Amino acid sequence: QRLKAAVHYTVGCLCQDVAEGKDMQFSKQAIAAISEITFRQCENFAKDLEMFARHAKRSTVTTEDVKLLARRSNSLLKYITQKSEELTSSNMEQKEKKKKSSAAKKGRTSGEQEVAVTESGDSNMA
């Protein structure tokens, strides 16, 4: 119920923004109808995402599932792909920073750390 109210509030705010830009108004009934349709569509999206993950024998929804859901809207798919790539590169940068800071704390550079890992890997193979 709280989620439905939040969707209704957000739709109302968006309608108000659009109305101001276009010099028009939305009736309360129109806002309620848009809210209901939006909520139902979100429920359908959630069910589809769950099914995509289940079909792949996973219990977690991934970005690939979301891209599959958005496949019919080229602009939305492009946007989601772009944001996904931004998040991935941001996560990779954070991991690199963590590696460098932990290597510095141990008194090794990242190159020295790689050599140590390689050497220990080689000794395990013998």
GROMACS .gro file of C-alpha atoms in nm, residues 4-125:
model
  122
    4LYS     CA    1   0.136   0.221  -0.435
    5ALA     CA    2   0.108   0.558  -0.260
    6ALA     CA    3   0.470   0.637  -0.347
    7VAL     CA    4   0.405   0.558  -0.713
    8HIS     CA    5   0.093   0.776  -0.707
    9TYR     CA    6   0.288   1.065  -0.551
   10THR     CA    7   0.571   1.035  -0.803
   11VAL     CA    8   0.331   1.018  -1.097
   12GLY     CA    9   0.156   1.327  -0.959
   13CYS     CA   10   0.488   1.514  -0.942
   14LEU     CA   11   0.582   1.409  -1.295
   15CYS     CA   12   0.240   1.512  -1.428
   16GLN     CA   13   0.276   1.847  -1.257
   17ASP     CA   14   0.620   1.900  -1.416
   18VAL     CA   15   0.485   1.809  -1.761
   19ALA     CA   16   0.177   2.027  -1.711
   20GLU     CA   17   0.390   2.330  -1.625
   21GLY     CA   18   0.609   2.279  -1.930
   22LYS     CA   19   0.316   2.235  -2.167
   23ASP     CA   20   0.082   2.489  -2.003
   24MET     CA   21  -0.189   2.232  -1.931
   25GLN     CA   22  -0.340   2.042  -1.640
   26PHE     CA   23  -0.402   1.679  -1.545
   27SER     CA   24  -0.723   1.583  -1.365
   28LYS     CA   25  -0.703   1.379  -1.046
   29GLN     CA   26  -0.870   1.091  -1.232
   30ALA     CA   27  -0.604   1.102  -1.506
   31ILE     CA   28  -0.324   1.099  -1.249
   32ALA     CA   29  -0.491   0.808  -1.068
   33ALA     CA   30  -0.528   0.614  -1.394
   34ILE     CA   31  -0.164   0.674  -1.493
   35SER     CA   32  -0.056   0.569  -1.142
   36GLU     CA   33  -0.257   0.247  -1.159
   37ILE     CA   34  -0.123   0.158  -1.503
   38THR     CA   35   0.233   0.236  -1.392
   39PHE     CA   36   0.198   0.021  -1.080
   40ARG     CA   37   0.055  -0.273  -1.275
   41GLN     CA   38   0.329  -0.244  -1.538
   42CYS     CA   39   0.593  -0.249  -1.266
   43GLU     CA   40   0.435  -0.564  -1.123
   44ASN     CA   41   0.451  -0.722  -1.469
   45PHE     CA   42   0.815  -0.618  -1.505
   46ALA     CA   43   0.899  -0.773  -1.168
   47LYS     CA   44   0.731  -1.101  -1.263
   48ASP     CA   45   0.909  -1.108  -1.600
   49LEU     CA   46   1.247  -1.041  -1.439
   50GLU     CA   47   1.184  -1.319  -1.189
   51MET     CA   48   1.096  -1.557  -1.472
   52PHE     CA   49   1.405  -1.461  -1.675
   53ALA     CA   50   1.629  -1.535  -1.376
   54ARG     CA   51   1.445  -1.859  -1.296
   55HIS     CA   52   1.473  -1.971  -1.659
   56ALA     CA   53   1.850  -1.920  -1.634
   57LYS     CA   54   1.841  -2.130  -1.313
   58ARG     CA   55   1.940  -1.831  -1.099
   59SER     CA   56   1.779  -1.681  -0.792
   60THR     CA   57   1.923  -1.335  -0.861
   61VAL     CA   58   1.808  -1.092  -1.128
   62THR     CA   59   2.103  -0.957  -1.327
   63THR     CA   60   2.155  -0.661  -1.558
   64GLU     CA   61   2.123  -0.900  -1.850
   65ASP     CA   62   1.769  -0.980  -1.736
   66VAL     CA   63   1.687  -0.610  -1.724
   67LYS     CA   64   1.831  -0.560  -2.073
   68LEU     CA   65   1.620  -0.849  -2.197
   69LEU     CA   66   1.312  -0.687  -2.044
   70ALA     CA   67   1.392  -0.356  -2.217
   71ARG     CA   68   1.468  -0.511  -2.557
   72ARG     CA   69   1.153  -0.372  -2.725
   73SER     CA   70   1.242  -0.011  -2.647
   74ASN     CA   71   1.562   0.082  -2.828
   75SER     CA   72   1.610   0.407  -2.636
   76LEU     CA   73   1.552   0.239  -2.299
   77LEU     CA   74   1.782  -0.050  -2.388
   78LYS     CA   75   2.052   0.194  -2.496
   79TYR     CA   76   2.014   0.391  -2.171
   80ILE     CA   77   2.024   0.078  -1.953
   81THR     CA   78   2.328  -0.056  -2.139
   82GLN     CA   79   2.509   0.275  -2.099
   83LYS     CA   80   2.435   0.293  -1.725
   84SER     CA   81   2.534  -0.070  -1.681
   85GLU     CA   82   2.869  -0.005  -1.848
   86GLU     CA   83   2.923   0.305  -1.632
   87LEU     CA   84   2.854   0.104  -1.317
   88THR     CA   85   3.083  -0.175  -1.429
   89SER     CA   86   3.372   0.061  -1.502
   90SER     CA   87   3.312   0.245  -1.173
   91ASN     CA   88   3.319  -0.084  -0.983
   92MET     CA   89   3.640  -0.188  -1.159
   93GLU     CA   90   3.803   0.145  -1.065
   94GLN     CA   91   3.703   0.100  -0.702
   95LYS     CA   92   3.845  -0.253  -0.698
   96GLU     CA   93   4.174  -0.126  -0.843
   97LYS     CA   94   4.191   0.146  -0.577
   98LYS     CA   95   4.130  -0.111  -0.304
   99LYS     CA   96   4.400  -0.338  -0.445
  100LYS     CA   97   4.649  -0.052  -0.457
  101SER     CA   98   4.568   0.070  -0.107
  102SER     CA   99   4.589  -0.278   0.044
  103ALA     CA  100   4.916  -0.343  -0.139
  104ALA     CA  101   5.054  -0.013  -0.012
  105LYS     CA  102   4.953  -0.105   0.344
  106LYS     CA  103   5.145  -0.429   0.313
  107GLY     CA  104   5.449  -0.241   0.187
  108ARG     CA  105   5.437  -0.380  -0.166
  109THR     CA  106   5.363  -0.216  -0.495
  110SER     CA  107   5.101  -0.372  -0.719
  111GLY     CA  108   5.381  -0.505  -0.945
  112GLU     CA  109   5.555  -0.668  -0.651
  113GLN     CA  110   5.225  -0.814  -0.538
  114GLU     CA  111   5.165  -0.965  -0.883
  115VAL     CA  112   5.513  -1.119  -0.882
  116ALA     CA  113   5.451  -1.265  -0.537
  117VAL     CA  114   5.119  -1.410  -0.650
  118THR     CA  115   5.278  -1.554  -0.965
  119GLU     CA  116   5.564  -1.707  -0.770
  120SER     CA  117   5.331  -1.864  -0.516
  121GLY     CA  118   5.116  -1.996  -0.800
  122ASP     CA  119   5.422  -2.150  -0.965
  123SER     CA  120   5.534  -2.317  -0.643
  124ASN     CA  121   5.191  -2.477  -0.603
  125MET     CA  122   5.219  -2.632  -0.946
   0.00000   0.00000   0.00000
